[in-house]
Amino acid sequence: MTGRLGRPRGSPPGQPTGRDPGLPPRLSLGARSVAGQVFALQAVIVVLLIAAASLALVFQERYDTERDARHRSLAAAEAFAHAPGLPEALKTPNPTDELQPLAEAARRASGVDFIAVMTPDGVRYTDPRPELIGKRATGDLSRAIRGQSFTEVFRGSPSDAVRAVVPVRDANGAVVGLVGTGIEVAKVSDVVEGQLPLLLGAAAGALLLATGGAALVSRRLRRQTRGLGEREMTRMNEHHEAVLHAVREGVLIIGADQRLLLANDEARRLLNLPADAEQRPVGELGLDPRTTALLVSGRVATDEVHLAGDRLLAVNVRPTKPYGGHPSGSVMTLRDTTELAALSGRAEVARERLQLLYDAGVRIGTTLDVVRTAEELSEVAVPRFADFVTVELLEPVLKGEEPSRAAGAYTQMRRAAMSGVRTDQPLQPVGDVIRFVVPTAPMAAALDAGHAVLAADLNAAMGWRAQDEAGTRQALGYGLHSLISVPLQARGVVLGMANFWRAADTPEAFDEEDLSFAEELGARAAVSIDNARRFTREHATAVALQRSLLPRVLPDQSAVEVAFRYLPAKAGVGGDWFDVIPLAGARVALVVGDVVGHGVHAAATMGRLRTAVHNFSTLDMPPDELLGHLDELIHRIDQNESGVAGDAGEGAADAAGVTGATCLYAVYDPVSGVCTMASAGHPGPALVRPDGGVEFPELPAGLPLGVGGMPFEATELLLAESSRLVLFTDGLLEDRDRDFDTGLGLLADTLSQPGRSPEQACADVLAALLFPSPSDDIALLIADTRRLEADRIAEWEVPADPAAVSRVRGAGSAQLAAWGLGDIAFTAELILSELITNAIRYGTAPIRVRLLRDRNLICEVSDGSSTSPHLRYAATTDEGGRGLFLVAQYAERWGTRYTERGKVIWAELPLTGGPEPALPVLDLESLEDLAW
């Protein structure tokens, strides 16, 4: 071995080295060194390149100058030949006198050496040399005579020139003359020769720069090669290759930039490196992650064991010393320790099984869906444990019901999930019913025994083959050869069956260790499936309860055209709800609410709230008052339930309160177009104007129901006809991946689409905003408002005079006749008489009467008194008290609602006459004396 300066290690600098005397000294800078040879070669190449480039530039300059002369000559000839009046001048008796001054002026202007106007046969009319006028031009002019312009390098008398000849045509297109222009070749050569000093100077400068650069490169190369000659460097390289690639130990050299600089043959074999591995980052070499991390870290390692494919390698890592200004890298040596392969294989299998069980615990049961949990079991075992996995479940389990506990009662199941390394497997597809009719088949045997059963060789599993001869024959032909059947059991109850199959992709059959592992995997999956089954049952119960409490059909009314959507949450039914409630006076109430929480309790609470709103709405309260009464009711319910739970002791389950429920209550009047609404902690509605604009009206923020302590405020909006109100719960807009404001923007964009009916708008909104797996319920109510036409409304002011009753009754009868409602005129007059008479007698001014022709005839009498009438039975001796009884008998519905200044008593009659109550026929005039 030699040192870094080429001397044997340990020899003094002056001692002879015993090298070939014909070789130059290693530190020689002579021409025989590699650096000197490279410098000489670079110098020769540079000289040749510069010489060739100079010649090319000279020829290129000559070519460019000549081409420019051709273009200038042709342009001048074309311009003069097409000059106006030239054909006429050629036909004059003496064209020379007229054209000679013009040609000379054009020549001086264009910079050419001559412009000659000639006859078609070449006799000159003009020329810069007067002695040539009248003489024939030399050269071939036949192309111009035929009408073709051309340029050429002319050699001959009177001088060599780059000339152009262009024919002159008259109005008929006939050639009447020729125009010749040109630049003398001597002048073209002078231009090229004028460029030679510049070209030669540039070539000399390039030669100096290139030679200097070659000298710098050679100097750098001398330092790198230490002045070694070609033969000595070849010998050193042969020694390097012989030693590096012959040793049975892998060597890797890694640079400071984490790139592979060198790998010997043994390292390539042990690590299975690609052919182009060198200069690639170590992270792209496909090494084991631990090996890659070790190389990237740059730490020192001694005999660490690393995995490389099916080999165990003893790895040593040391840093390299910096050299030539390069930062320190690292060198790794590898030794194959394959004799430990058997032990490491068993340890790796155990590690993989533990990892698979861990992955199963993480990946199985991520959702509370029975089928999805079965799919997760099949997915986690393929391909690390089995080539194909099928999962069958009992029908009650799929429905969320409790399976039977009777042993041996499982003769058929439905396939719920299947995964495999390929899609062309021969097994029955998902959804098929799988029957276990042969007791000795692995599936039936596992169910009967209550534990996993191994069929290591399916060819010998006669029970399995007898169960379905055609199907098993196809499966064996496909390559299925080994099976483990595991009953899925939880709390001692069988839920289903998991079957693990191996095919030709995995030649090794299942063994006893695999049997234990499969049973452990099935036990973990069974717990998740049972949890999902229980949730499915509770979820179905809550959904059924909620749907039974929500409106199934919306009531008939004319104020709005309504469409709705309700979607329960995937994770559990919540307490979202909505309602449409017809009110007196053709009005309608739109309600939407949300109960915090999920499950049966939330659904039951929602039902209680909806019932309470219905009851309060019959009193025809303003929205703010209705929410106030609802808030007081819920607060009282919470107090009562909390007191019951407290008395039950610590062992009783705490009764969940209603606090946290929200509600938006809106009342729309189609007569005035006014919508009055109030909110108890619920998001306000979206308002879509007839022009398509969308806005979100600001509502006073109210506290959720049950909190108490603060009154609610109502807001009135005057809606244009065909406006659209959109009421919704927050589950429509926000989720884990989207905030409320973003949802509002999406909702506004969706609702702005023109020409969509309420049903279509509901579909659009859900398509744009629905989450794949919503975590909260969604209630959506879209209502297009309508206005009651003016010709279907009749109003009168009534003075506080009993004599006015008959006049108003007559006006009402006339209006009914105009509406075509003569069949019910008598009943309507009777009701109007009673209501107006009692308003005059017991009420205060102002008194008004209003008739509305909607789905029913609505009779309204309002006054300024807040006294409420009551229906009662009059005694035989009473003179009055029967008027309101008559109203109740003849009207379909009647009632009282209070306003800010008084009350309105109303009654509804069907538009068509029907059988009337069996009451004595009364004189309408006499009814005015009755009192209620």
PDB file of C-alpha atoms in Angstrom, residues 694-874:
ATOM      1  CA  VAL A 694     -80.641  36.735  -1.252  1.00  0.00           C
ATOM      2  CA  GLU A 695     -80.352  38.380   2.146  1.00  0.00           C
ATOM      3  CA  PHE A 696     -80.315  37.286   5.753  1.00  0.00           C
ATOM      4  CA  PRO A 697     -82.497  39.668   7.825  1.00  0.00           C
ATOM      5  CA  GLU A 698     -81.089  40.686  11.163  1.00  0.00           C
ATOM      6  CA  LEU A 699     -83.178  39.362  14.055  1.00  0.00           C
ATOM      7  CA  PRO A 700     -82.823  40.362  17.714  1.00  0.00           C
ATOM      8  CA  ALA A 701     -80.659  37.730  19.345  1.00  0.00           C
ATOM      9  CA  GLY A 702     -82.728  35.825  21.865  1.00  0.00           C
ATOM     10  CA  LEU A 703     -81.541  33.327  24.447  1.00  0.00           C
ATOM     11  CA  PRO A 704     -82.192  29.604  23.932  1.00  0.00           C
ATOM     12  CA  LEU A 705     -85.374  28.223  25.417  1.00  0.00           C
ATOM     13  CA  GLY A 706     -85.299  27.312  29.077  1.00  0.00           C
ATOM     14  CA  VAL A 707     -82.673  29.883  30.091  1.00  0.00           C
ATOM     15  CA  GLY A 708     -85.259  32.488  31.101  1.00  0.00           C
ATOM     16  CA  GLY A 709     -84.790  35.991  32.406  1.00  0.00           C
ATOM     17  CA  MET A 710     -84.907  37.947  29.125  1.00  0.00           C
ATOM     18  CA  PRO A 711     -87.914  38.825  26.937  1.00  0.00           C
ATOM     19  CA  PHE A 712     -87.981  38.023  23.255  1.00  0.00           C
ATOM     20  CA  GLU A 713     -88.318  40.634  20.518  1.00  0.00           C
ATOM     21  CA  ALA A 714     -90.250  40.363  17.284  1.00  0.00           C
ATOM     22  CA  THR A 715     -89.301  41.778  13.891  1.00  0.00           C
ATOM     23  CA  GLU A 716     -91.703  42.683  11.106  1.00  0.00           C
ATOM     24  CA  LEU A 717     -90.780  42.376   7.432  1.00  0.00           C
ATOM     25  CA  LEU A 718     -92.918  43.560   4.544  1.00  0.00           C
ATOM     26  CA  LEU A 719     -92.450  40.900   1.876  1.00  0.00           C
ATOM     27  CA  ALA A 720     -93.025  41.475  -1.806  1.00  0.00           C
ATOM     28  CA  GLU A 721     -95.265  38.975  -3.515  1.00  0.00           C
ATOM     29  CA  SER A 722     -93.461  35.756  -4.576  1.00  0.00           C
ATOM     30  CA  SER A 723     -90.725  36.251  -1.995  1.00  0.00           C
ATOM     31  CA  ARG A 724     -89.161  33.100  -0.619  1.00  0.00           C
ATOM     32  CA  LEU A 725     -88.467  32.359   3.049  1.00  0.00           C
ATOM     33  CA  VAL A 726     -85.904  29.667   3.855  1.00  0.00           C
ATOM     34  CA  LEU A 727     -85.809  28.365   7.424  1.00  0.00           C
ATOM     35  CA  PHE A 728     -83.105  25.896   8.434  1.00  0.00           C
ATOM     36  CA  THR A 729     -81.147  24.437  11.334  1.00  0.00           C
ATOM     37  CA  ASP A 730     -77.418  24.940  11.805  1.00  0.00           C
ATOM     38  CA  GLY A 731     -76.651  21.328  10.835  1.00  0.00           C
ATOM     39  CA  LEU A 732     -77.230  22.354   7.216  1.00  0.00           C
ATOM     40  CA  LEU A 733     -74.456  24.949   7.253  1.00  0.00           C
ATOM     41  CA  GLU A 734     -71.697  23.948   9.636  1.00  0.00           C
ATOM     42  CA  ASP A 735     -69.679  20.854  10.351  1.00  0.00           C
ATOM     43  CA  ARG A 736     -66.132  19.936  11.354  1.00  0.00           C
ATOM     44  CA  ASP A 737     -64.793  21.042   7.967  1.00  0.00           C
ATOM     45  CA  ARG A 738     -66.918  24.163   7.390  1.00  0.00           C
ATOM     46  CA  ASP A 739     -67.880  27.110   9.578  1.00  0.00           C
ATOM     47  CA  PHE A 740     -71.274  28.825   9.745  1.00  0.00           C
ATOM     48  CA  ASP A 741     -70.348  31.883   7.646  1.00  0.00           C
ATOM     49  CA  THR A 742     -68.956  29.741   4.828  1.00  0.00           C
ATOM     50  CA  GLY A 743     -72.175  27.746   4.852  1.00  0.00           C
ATOM     51  CA  LEU A 744     -74.220  30.964   4.626  1.00  0.00           C
ATOM     52  CA  GLY A 745     -72.267  31.966   1.525  1.00  0.00           C
ATOM     53  CA  LEU A 746     -72.891  28.612  -0.139  1.00  0.00           C
ATOM     54  CA  LEU A 747     -76.576  28.786   0.788  1.00  0.00           C
ATOM     55  CA  ALA A 748     -76.925  32.270  -0.713  1.00  0.00           C
ATOM     56  CA  ASP A 749     -75.249  31.181  -3.959  1.00  0.00           C
ATOM     57  CA  THR A 750     -77.540  28.151  -4.228  1.00  0.00           C
ATOM     58  CA  LEU A 751     -80.766  30.033  -3.483  1.00  0.00           C
ATOM     59  CA  SER A 752     -79.974  32.725  -6.069  1.00  0.00           C
ATOM     60  CA  GLN A 753     -80.668  30.327  -8.959  1.00  0.00           C
ATOM     61  CA  PRO A 754     -83.769  31.620 -10.772  1.00  0.00           C
ATOM     62  CA  GLY A 755     -86.830  29.650 -11.803  1.00  0.00           C
ATOM     63  CA  ARG A 756     -86.622  26.923  -9.151  1.00  0.00           C
ATOM     64  CA  SER A 757     -89.711  25.644  -7.354  1.00  0.00           C
ATOM     65  CA  PRO A 758     -89.548  25.063  -3.581  1.00  0.00           C
ATOM     66  CA  GLU A 759     -89.063  21.320  -4.168  1.00  0.00           C
ATOM     67  CA  GLN A 760     -86.267  21.965  -6.657  1.00  0.00           C
ATOM     68  CA  ALA A 761     -84.703  24.527  -4.332  1.00  0.00           C
ATOM     69  CA  CYS A 762     -84.665  21.967  -1.509  1.00  0.00           C
ATOM     70  CA  ALA A 763     -82.865  19.507  -3.772  1.00  0.00           C
ATOM     71  CA  ASP A 764     -80.391  22.205  -4.870  1.00  0.00           C
ATOM     72  CA  VAL A 765     -79.597  23.201  -1.291  1.00  0.00           C
ATOM     73  CA  LEU A 766     -78.958  19.634  -0.138  1.00  0.00           C
ATOM     74  CA  ALA A 767     -76.857  18.878  -3.220  1.00  0.00           C
ATOM     75  CA  ALA A 768     -74.659  21.913  -2.548  1.00  0.00           C
ATOM     76  CA  LEU A 769     -74.396  21.848   1.251  1.00  0.00           C
ATOM     77  CA  LEU A 770     -75.005  18.276   2.410  1.00  0.00           C
ATOM     78  CA  PHE A 771     -72.022  16.643   4.102  1.00  0.00           C
ATOM     79  CA  PRO A 772     -71.106  13.030   3.240  1.00  0.00           C
ATOM     80  CA  SER A 773     -71.698  11.988   6.840  1.00  0.00           C
ATOM     81  CA  PRO A 774     -73.552  14.809   8.627  1.00  0.00           C
ATOM     82  CA  SER A 775     -72.828  14.977  12.347  1.00  0.00           C
ATOM     83  CA  ASP A 776     -76.061  16.837  13.112  1.00  0.00           C
ATOM     84  CA  ASP A 777     -79.666  16.662  11.977  1.00  0.00           C
ATOM     85  CA  ILE A 778     -80.784  18.847   9.093  1.00  0.00           C
ATOM     86  CA  ALA A 779     -84.186  20.503   8.884  1.00  0.00           C
ATOM     87  CA  LEU A 780     -84.954  22.679   5.861  1.00  0.00           C
ATOM     88  CA  LEU A 781     -88.230  24.512   5.198  1.00  0.00           C
ATOM     89  CA  ILE A 782     -88.694  26.615   2.032  1.00  0.00           C
ATOM     90  CA  ALA A 783     -91.857  28.682   1.628  1.00  0.00           C
ATOM     91  CA  ASP A 784     -92.857  30.816  -1.381  1.00  0.00           C
ATOM     92  CA  THR A 785     -95.160  33.576  -0.141  1.00  0.00           C
ATOM     93  CA  ARG A 786     -98.426  34.492  -1.842  1.00  0.00           C
ATOM     94  CA  ARG A 787    -100.686  37.505  -1.522  1.00  0.00           C
ATOM     95  CA  LEU A 788    -104.470  37.387  -1.287  1.00  0.00           C
ATOM     96  CA  GLU A 789    -105.901  39.303  -4.246  1.00  0.00           C
ATOM     97  CA  ALA A 790    -107.628  42.592  -3.460  1.00  0.00           C
ATOM     98  CA  ASP A 791    -110.895  41.467  -5.097  1.00  0.00           C
ATOM     99  CA  ARG A 792    -111.102  38.664  -2.525  1.00  0.00           C
ATOM    100  CA  ILE A 793    -111.086  41.092   0.420  1.00  0.00           C
ATOM    101  CA  ALA A 794    -114.024  43.227   1.581  1.00  0.00           C
ATOM    102  CA  GLU A 795    -113.851  45.649   4.543  1.00  0.00           C
ATOM    103  CA  TRP A 796    -116.286  48.039   6.193  1.00  0.00           C
ATOM    104  CA  GLU A 797    -116.114  50.560   9.022  1.00  0.00           C
ATOM    105  CA  VAL A 798    -119.068  50.107  11.400  1.00  0.00           C
ATOM    106  CA  PRO A 799    -120.342  53.024  13.505  1.00  0.00           C
ATOM    107  CA  ALA A 800    -121.356  52.285  17.100  1.00  0.00           C
ATOM    108  CA  ASP A 801    -125.043  52.329  16.143  1.00  0.00           C
ATOM    109  CA  PRO A 802    -127.278  49.224  16.240  1.00  0.00           C
ATOM    110  CA  ALA A 803    -128.999  50.455  13.094  1.00  0.00           C
ATOM    111  CA  ALA A 804    -125.756  49.962  11.183  1.00  0.00           C
ATOM    112  CA  VAL A 805    -125.983  46.205  11.604  1.00  0.00           C
ATOM    113  CA  SER A 806    -128.552  45.708   8.882  1.00  0.00           C
ATOM    114  CA  ARG A 807    -126.626  47.960   6.450  1.00  0.00           C
ATOM    115  CA  VAL A 808    -123.397  46.036   6.913  1.00  0.00           C
ATOM    116  CA  ARG A 809    -125.286  42.754   6.709  1.00  0.00           C
ATOM    117  CA  GLY A 810    -126.802  43.855   3.413  1.00  0.00           C
ATOM    118  CA  ALA A 811    -123.413  44.959   2.056  1.00  0.00           C
ATOM    119  CA  GLY A 812    -121.962  41.624   3.070  1.00  0.00           C
ATOM    120  CA  SER A 813    -124.800  39.758   1.361  1.00  0.00           C
ATOM    121  CA  ALA A 814    -124.176  41.737  -1.838  1.00  0.00           C
ATOM    122  CA  GLN A 815    -120.452  40.948  -1.699  1.00  0.00           C
ATOM    123  CA  LEU A 816    -121.169  37.238  -1.239  1.00  0.00           C
ATOM    124  CA  ALA A 817    -123.469  37.326  -4.239  1.00  0.00           C
ATOM    125  CA  ALA A 818    -120.694  38.991  -6.266  1.00  0.00           C
ATOM    126  CA  TRP A 819    -118.349  36.206  -5.205  1.00  0.00           C
ATOM    127  CA  GLY A 820    -120.900  33.584  -6.207  1.00  0.00           C
ATOM    128  CA  LEU A 821    -121.424  32.399  -2.644  1.00  0.00           C
ATOM    129  CA  GLY A 822    -125.191  32.761  -2.482  1.00  0.00           C
ATOM    130  CA  ASP A 823    -125.475  29.257  -1.000  1.00  0.00           C
ATOM    131  CA  ILE A 824    -123.931  30.364   2.253  1.00  0.00           C
ATOM    132  CA  ALA A 825    -125.273  33.933   2.306  1.00  0.00           C
ATOM    133  CA  PHE A 826    -127.873  33.252   5.013  1.00  0.00           C
ATOM    134  CA  THR A 827    -125.365  31.585   7.332  1.00  0.00           C
ATOM    135  CA  ALA A 828    -122.817  34.339   6.775  1.00  0.00           C
ATOM    136  CA  GLU A 829    -125.438  37.073   7.433  1.00  0.00           C
ATOM    137  CA  LEU A 830    -126.445  35.335  10.658  1.00  0.00           C
ATOM    138  CA  ILE A 831    -122.859  35.170  11.877  1.00  0.00           C
ATOM    139  CA  LEU A 832    -122.135  38.780  10.846  1.00  0.00           C
ATOM    140  CA  SER A 833    -125.262  39.974  12.644  1.00  0.00           C
ATOM    141  CA  GLU A 834    -124.250  38.268  15.872  1.00  0.00           C
ATOM    142  CA  LEU A 835    -120.612  39.386  15.784  1.00  0.00           C
ATOM    143  CA  ILE A 836    -121.354  43.011  14.798  1.00  0.00           C
ATOM    144  CA  THR A 837    -124.217  43.337  17.313  1.00  0.00           C
ATOM    145  CA  ASN A 838    -122.074  42.143  20.175  1.00  0.00           C
ATOM    146  CA  ALA A 839    -119.138  44.343  19.109  1.00  0.00           C
ATOM    147  CA  ILE A 840    -121.425  47.393  19.165  1.00  0.00           C
ATOM    148  CA  ARG A 841    -123.015  46.392  22.439  1.00  0.00           C
ATOM    149  CA  TYR A 842    -119.969  45.262  24.411  1.00  0.00           C
ATOM    150  CA  GLY A 843    -116.941  46.519  22.479  1.00  0.00           C
ATOM    151  CA  THR A 844    -115.414  49.930  21.819  1.00  0.00           C
ATOM    152  CA  ALA A 845    -114.599  51.846  18.680  1.00  0.00           C
ATOM    153  CA  PRO A 846    -113.196  51.472  16.107  1.00  0.00           C
ATOM    154  CA  ILE A 847    -115.298  48.567  14.858  1.00  0.00           C
ATOM    155  CA  ARG A 848    -114.399  46.990  11.532  1.00  0.00           C
ATOM    156  CA  VAL A 849    -115.737  44.089   9.502  1.00  0.00           C
ATOM    157  CA  ARG A 850    -113.648  42.135   7.030  1.00  0.00           C
ATOM    158  CA  LEU A 851    -114.591  39.269   4.716  1.00  0.00           C
ATOM    159  CA  LEU A 852    -111.841  37.113   3.170  1.00  0.00           C
ATOM    160  CA  ARG A 853    -112.559  34.662   0.385  1.00  0.00           C
ATOM    161  CA  ASP A 854    -109.828  32.031   0.683  1.00  0.00           C
ATOM    162  CA  ARG A 855    -110.206  28.261   0.915  1.00  0.00           C
ATOM    163  CA  ASN A 856    -113.030  29.162   3.340  1.00  0.00           C
ATOM    164  CA  LEU A 857    -115.028  32.283   3.842  1.00  0.00           C
ATOM    165  CA  ILE A 858    -113.516  34.129   6.798  1.00  0.00           C
ATOM    166  CA  CYS A 859    -115.688  36.639   8.690  1.00  0.00           C
ATOM    167  CA  GLU A 860    -113.759  38.954  11.015  1.00  0.00           C
ATOM    168  CA  VAL A 861    -115.151  41.617  13.349  1.00  0.00           C
ATOM    169  CA  SER A 862    -112.620  43.714  15.286  1.00  0.00           C
ATOM    170  CA  ASP A 863    -113.066  46.313  17.981  1.00  0.00           C
ATOM    171  CA  GLY A 864    -110.924  48.185  20.473  1.00  0.00           C
ATOM    172  CA  SER A 865    -111.926  46.174  23.523  1.00  0.00           C
ATOM    173  CA  SER A 866    -109.866  43.356  24.993  1.00  0.00           C
ATOM    174  CA  THR A 867    -112.908  41.663  26.550  1.00  0.00           C
ATOM    175  CA  SER A 868    -113.002  38.041  25.439  1.00  0.00           C
ATOM    176  CA  PRO A 869    -116.377  36.376  24.708  1.00  0.00           C
ATOM    177  CA  HIS A 870    -117.119  32.925  26.136  1.00  0.00           C
ATOM    178  CA  LEU A 871    -119.424  30.249  24.833  1.00  0.00           C
ATOM    179  CA  ARG A 872    -122.116  29.280  27.397  1.00  0.00           C
ATOM    180  CA  TYR A 873    -125.547  27.720  27.659  1.00  0.00           C
ATOM    181  CA  ALA A 874    -128.285  30.283  28.303  1.00  0.00           C
TER     182      ALA A 874
END
